[in-house]
Coordinates of C-alpha atoms and ligand atoms in Angstrom, one line a residue:
M1 CA 29.3 -5.9 2.9
T2 CA 27.1 -7.1 0.0
K3 CA 26.6 -5.1 -3.2
I4 CA 23.0 -4.4 -2.2
E5 CA 24.1 -3.0 1.2
T6 CA 26.7 -0.8 -0.4
I7 CA 24.2 0.6 -2.9
L8 CA 21.5 1.1 -0.2
G9 CA 24.0 3.1 1.8
T10 CA 24.5 5.6 -1.0
L11 CA 20.8 6.3 -1.5
P12 CA 20.2 9.0 1.2
E13 CA 22.9 11.2 -0.4
A14 CA 21.8 10.3 -3.9
V15 CA 18.2 11.6 -3.3
S16 CA 19.1 14.6 -1.1
H17 CA 18.7 17.0 -4.1
T18 CA 15.0 16.2 -4.2
F19 CA 14.3 17.4 -0.7
G20 CA 12.2 20.6 -0.7
Q21 CA 10.8 19.9 -4.2
G22 CA 7.6 18.2 -2.9
K23 CA 5.3 18.7 0.0
P24 CA 4.0 16.3 2.7
A25 CA 0.3 15.4 2.4
N26 CA -1.7 18.2 4.0
Y27 CA -5.3 17.0 3.9
I28 CA -5.0 16.1 7.6
P29 CA -2.8 17.8 10.2
A30 CA -1.2 14.6 11.5
L31 CA 0.4 14.1 8.1
A32 CA 1.3 17.7 7.4
E33 CA 3.2 17.9 10.6
V34 CA 5.7 15.1 9.8
C35 CA 9.2 16.4 9.3
G36 CA 9.7 16.6 5.5
N37 CA 13.3 15.5 5.2
K38 CA 13.0 12.1 6.8
F39 CA 14.3 9.3 4.6
G40 CA 14.5 5.6 5.3
M41 CA 14.7 2.5 3.2
A42 CA 14.6 -1.2 4.0
I43 CA 15.1 -4.4 1.9
S44 CA 14.0 -7.9 2.9
T45 CA 15.3 -10.7 0.7
A46 CA 13.4 -13.8 -0.1
K47 CA 16.2 -15.7 1.6
G48 CA 15.3 -13.8 4.8
R49 CA 18.0 -11.1 5.1
D50 CA 17.1 -7.6 6.0
F51 CA 19.1 -4.4 5.1
I52 CA 18.2 -0.9 6.3
V53 CA 19.4 2.7 5.9
G54 CA 18.3 6.1 7.4
D55 CA 15.0 6.3 9.2
A56 CA 14.0 2.8 8.2
E57 CA 12.8 1.8 11.7
E58 CA 10.6 4.9 12.3
A59 CA 6.9 4.2 12.1
F60 CA 4.8 6.3 9.7
S61 CA 1.3 6.3 8.4
I62 CA 1.0 3.6 5.7
Q63 CA -2.2 5.0 4.2
S64 CA -2.8 3.4 0.8
I65 CA -0.1 0.9 1.1
S66 CA -2.6 -0.9 3.3
K67 CA -4.5 -1.6 0.1
V68 CA -2.0 -4.3 -0.9
F69 CA -2.5 -6.1 2.4
S70 CA -6.3 -5.8 2.3
L71 CA -6.4 -7.0 -1.3
S72 CA -4.1 -10.0 -0.5
L73 CA -6.3 -11.0 2.5
A74 CA -9.5 -10.6 0.5
M75 CA -8.0 -12.8 -2.3
H76 CA -7.0 -15.4 0.3
Y77 CA -10.6 -15.6 1.5
A78 CA -12.7 -14.9 -1.6
G79 CA -10.3 -15.9 -4.5
E80 CA -11.4 -14.9 -8.0
K81 CA -14.8 -13.7 -6.7
V82 CA -13.0 -10.4 -5.7
F83 CA -12.7 -9.6 -9.4
E84 CA -16.4 -10.0 -10.0
R85 CA -16.8 -6.8 -7.9
V86 CA -13.6 -4.9 -8.7
G87 CA -11.8 -4.5 -12.1
V88 CA -8.1 -4.7 -13.0
E89 CA -7.6 -1.7 -15.3
P90 CA -5.7 1.4 -14.4
S91 CA -8.2 4.2 -13.8
G92 CA -6.4 7.2 -15.4
N93 CA -8.4 9.3 -12.9
P94 CA -7.6 10.6 -9.4
F95 CA -7.7 7.9 -6.7
H96 CA -10.9 9.3 -5.1
S97 CA -12.7 10.0 -8.3
L98 CA -16.5 9.5 -8.3
S99 CA -17.4 10.0 -11.9
Q100 CA -16.0 6.8 -13.4
L101 CA -18.2 4.8 -11.0
E102 CA -21.3 6.1 -12.6
Y103 CA -20.7 5.1 -16.2
E104 CA -19.1 1.8 -15.1
N105 CA -22.1 0.8 -13.1
G106 CA -20.5 0.7 -9.6
I107 CA -17.6 -1.6 -10.5
P108 CA -14.4 0.2 -9.5
R109 CA -11.6 0.1 -12.1
N110 CA -9.1 -1.6 -9.7
P111 CA -8.6 -2.5 -6.0
F112 CA -6.1 0.3 -5.4
I113 CA -8.3 3.3 -6.1
N114 CA -10.4 4.2 -3.1
A115 CA -13.7 2.9 -4.5
G116 CA -12.0 -0.5 -5.2
A117 CA -10.4 -0.5 -1.7
L118 CA -13.8 0.1 -0.1
V119 CA -15.2 -2.9 -1.9
V120 CA -12.2 -4.9 -0.7
A121 CA -12.8 -3.7 2.8
D122 CA -16.4 -4.8 2.5
I123 CA -15.3 -8.3 1.3
L124 CA -13.0 -8.6 4.4
L125 CA -15.8 -7.5 6.7
S126 CA -17.9 -10.4 5.4
N127 CA -15.0 -12.8 6.0
L128 CA -13.3 -11.8 9.3
N129 CA -14.8 -12.4 12.7
S130 CA -13.2 -9.4 14.3
P131 CA -12.1 -7.4 11.3
K132 CA -9.8 -4.8 12.9
Q133 CA -8.1 -7.2 15.3
D134 CA -7.8 -10.0 12.7
F135 CA -6.3 -7.6 10.2
L136 CA -3.9 -6.2 12.8
D137 CA -2.9 -9.8 13.9
H138 CA -2.2 -10.7 10.2
I139 CA 0.0 -7.6 9.7
R140 CA 1.9 -8.2 12.9
S141 CA 2.4 -11.8 11.9
I142 CA 3.8 -11.1 8.4
S143 CA 6.0 -8.3 9.6
K144 CA 7.0 -10.1 12.8
N145 CA 6.3 -7.1 14.9
L146 CA 3.8 -7.3 17.7
D147 CA 4.1 -3.5 18.4
I148 CA 2.4 -2.4 15.2
Q149 CA -0.6 -0.2 16.1
Y150 CA -3.0 2.2 14.4
D151 CA -2.8 6.0 14.9
E152 CA -6.0 7.2 16.7
R153 CA -5.4 10.8 15.6
V154 CA -5.0 9.9 11.9
F155 CA -8.0 7.6 12.2
R156 CA -10.2 10.4 13.5
S157 CA -8.9 12.9 10.9
E158 CA -9.7 10.4 8.1
Y159 CA -13.3 10.5 9.4
D160 CA -13.4 14.3 9.6
N161 CA -12.1 14.6 6.0
G162 CA -13.7 11.4 4.7
Q163 CA -16.6 13.0 2.8
R164 CA -15.5 11.7 -0.6
N165 CA -14.9 8.2 0.7
A166 CA -18.4 8.3 2.3
A167 CA -19.8 9.5 -1.0
L168 CA -18.0 6.6 -2.8
A169 CA -19.3 4.1 -0.3
Y170 CA -22.9 5.3 -0.7
Y171 CA -22.6 5.3 -4.4
L172 CA -21.2 1.7 -4.4
K173 CA -24.1 0.7 -2.1
S174 CA -26.6 2.0 -4.6
F175 CA -25.2 -0.5 -7.1
D176 CA -25.3 -3.2 -4.4
N177 CA -21.5 -3.4 -4.5
I178 CA -21.3 -2.9 -0.7
K179 CA -23.0 -5.6 1.3
N180 CA -22.2 -4.5 4.9
P181 CA -23.5 -1.3 6.6
I182 CA -21.7 1.7 5.2
A183 CA -20.6 3.0 8.6
Q184 CA -18.8 -0.3 9.2
V185 CA -17.1 -0.3 5.8
L186 CA -15.8 3.3 6.3
D187 CA -14.7 2.6 9.8
F188 CA -12.7 -0.4 8.7
Y189 CA -11.3 1.4 5.6
F190 CA -10.1 4.4 7.7
Y191 CA -8.6 2.0 10.2
L192 CA -6.5 0.3 7.5
C193 CA -5.3 3.7 6.3
S194 CA -4.3 4.8 9.8
L195 CA -1.9 1.9 10.6
N196 CA 1.6 2.9 11.5
M197 CA 4.5 0.8 10.3
S198 CA 8.2 1.4 9.5
C199 CA 10.1 0.6 6.3
L200 CA 11.5 -2.5 7.9
D201 CA 8.0 -3.7 8.9
L202 CA 6.6 -3.0 5.4
A203 CA 9.6 -4.6 3.6
R204 CA 9.1 -7.8 5.7
A205 CA 5.3 -7.7 5.5
S206 CA 5.4 -7.5 1.7
R207 CA 8.1 -10.2 1.3
F208 CA 5.4 -12.8 0.4
L209 CA 5.0 -10.9 -2.9
A210 CA 8.7 -11.6 -3.7
D211 CA 8.4 -15.3 -2.6
D212 CA 5.4 -16.9 -4.4
G213 CA 3.0 -15.9 -1.6
R214 CA 4.8 -17.7 1.2
H215 CA 4.4 -16.3 4.7
P216 CA 7.8 -14.8 5.6
F217 CA 8.0 -16.3 9.0
K218 CA 5.7 -19.3 9.1
D219 CA 5.4 -22.5 7.1
K220 CA 2.2 -21.5 5.3
S221 CA 0.9 -19.3 2.4
V222 CA -0.5 -15.8 2.5
V223 CA -1.7 -16.2 -1.1
S224 CA -1.1 -18.7 -3.9
P225 CA 1.7 -18.2 -6.5
L226 CA -0.9 -17.2 -9.1
Q227 CA -2.4 -14.7 -6.8
T228 CA 1.0 -13.3 -6.0
R229 CA 1.6 -12.7 -9.7
R230 CA -1.7 -11.0 -10.0
I231 CA -1.1 -8.7 -7.1
N232 CA 2.3 -7.7 -8.5
T233 CA 0.7 -7.0 -11.8
L234 CA -1.9 -4.8 -10.3
M235 CA 0.8 -3.0 -8.3
M236 CA 2.8 -2.4 -11.6
T237 CA -0.3 -1.1 -13.5
C238 CA -2.3 0.6 -10.8
G239 CA -0.2 0.9 -7.6
T240 CA 1.1 4.5 -7.8
Y241 CA -2.0 6.6 -8.5
D242 CA -1.9 8.4 -11.8
E243 CA 1.8 8.0 -12.1
A244 CA 1.9 4.2 -12.7
G245 CA 3.1 4.6 -16.2
E246 CA 6.0 6.8 -15.0
F247 CA 6.9 4.2 -12.3
A248 CA 6.8 1.3 -14.8
F249 CA 9.0 3.3 -17.2
H250 CA 11.6 4.7 -14.7
V251 CA 11.5 2.1 -12.0
G252 CA 10.1 -1.0 -13.6
L253 CA 9.0 -2.8 -10.4
P254 CA 5.6 -3.5 -9.0
C255 CA 5.1 -0.6 -6.4
K256 CA 2.4 0.6 -4.1
S257 CA 2.5 4.0 -2.6
G258 CA 0.6 5.9 0.1
V259 CA 0.2 9.6 0.8
G260 CA 2.2 9.1 4.1
G261 CA 5.3 9.1 1.8
G262 CA 5.9 5.3 1.8
I263 CA 6.4 3.2 -1.3
V264 CA 6.6 -0.6 -1.3
A265 CA 8.4 -2.2 -4.3
I266 CA 8.8 -5.9 -5.2
V267 CA 11.6 -7.6 -7.1
P268 CA 9.7 -10.8 -7.9
G269 CA 11.5 -13.9 -6.6
K270 CA 14.2 -11.8 -5.0
M271 CA 13.3 -9.1 -2.5
S272 CA 10.8 -6.6 -1.2
L273 CA 11.7 -3.0 -0.5
C274 CA 10.1 -0.1 1.3
V275 CA 11.2 3.5 1.0
W276 CA 9.8 6.4 3.0
S277 CA 10.2 10.1 2.7
P278 CA 7.1 12.3 3.3
E279 CA 7.5 15.0 0.5
L280 CA 5.1 14.1 -2.3
G281 CA 5.1 15.1 -5.9
K282 CA 2.0 16.4 -7.8
K283 CA 0.6 12.9 -8.3
G284 CA 0.8 12.0 -4.6
N285 CA 3.9 9.8 -4.6
S286 CA 7.0 10.5 -2.5
L287 CA 9.5 12.3 -4.7
P288 CA 12.7 11.2 -2.8
G289 CA 11.2 7.7 -2.6
M290 CA 10.7 7.5 -6.4
Q291 CA 14.2 8.9 -6.9
A292 CA 15.6 6.3 -4.5
L293 CA 13.9 3.4 -6.3
K294 CA 15.0 4.7 -9.7
T295 CA 18.6 4.9 -8.5
F296 CA 18.5 1.5 -6.9
V297 CA 17.2 -0.1 -10.0
E298 CA 19.8 1.7 -12.2
Q299 CA 22.6 0.5 -10.0
T300 CA 21.5 -3.0 -9.4
G301 CA 19.7 -3.8 -12.7
L302 CA 17.0 -5.4 -10.6
A303 CA 13.9 -4.4 -12.7
V304 CA 11.4 -6.9 -14.1
F305 CA 12.0 -5.9 -17.7
Ligands
LIG1 N1 -6.7 7.9 3.6 C1 -6.6 8.3 2.3 C2 -7.9 8.4 1.6 O1 -8.6 7.5 1.5 C3 -5.7 7.4 1.5 C4 -4.7 8.2 0.9 C5 -3.7 7.5 0.1 O2 -4.0 7.2 -1.1 O3 -2.6 7.1 0.6 O4 -8.3 9.4 1.2

């Protein structure tokens, strides 16, 4: 057994004291119903080895983790132009905040807040022939899992509770920072949020970020090495809502979280990780997940600083 495998094996026990301290997301029933004390973690190394522990093969709602994959694909197609329409600064505001957009003239602070992700979804709509199918094919390809699907119930609930996202999209459109019909942008954005993947799928799918942008299973690139660095930088500074400073301080790895309780983390050049546990802290990040990443980094020394 490798050192990594041994440390991974200790994590379920090491985080167990955090169960019951947070709450699963409750803005839609499908997320609120998930059993709180699930815990899984997967690691995929740049050399192509996978390690898993706990519920690492159970699919869950990836929610905002999708923003990493949509940004990467948008950068693949549109390159630097993405950053003419979206900034690269942490927002310091809640992920669905409207107010900042007004005084910053419709340019979202970064691609990982909802306004930024809506612009990224719009860029993809302009570049993909069959946006949903093309995106799904891409995700299936980089995770090597043809069974990945979206969750129709989560998708519908995102619509039913999507008033703020709709408001953001209309607002962006008033600044001409949405080019496609708003209904299509929202539909695609909700679709991205409602994909179901496991920790193992997500660790594999994000391995290109630990490997200079190389597709994990094919002889081609997902993004360039420079784009890889930029995505990792954005994950470090903006990937975990209003808690990105805490994550950089305590974990020290580029991370992207979602309210489904998943967190993807990258050790550049070495490995990609995904941890999942549904109970969230006040800022919307998985509490056991954050604890697991902290412990992992303490024990392996694998932080970027
Ligand atoms: N579907 C959520 C929304 O746009 C994303 C939540 C998340 O940040 O994970 O409101």
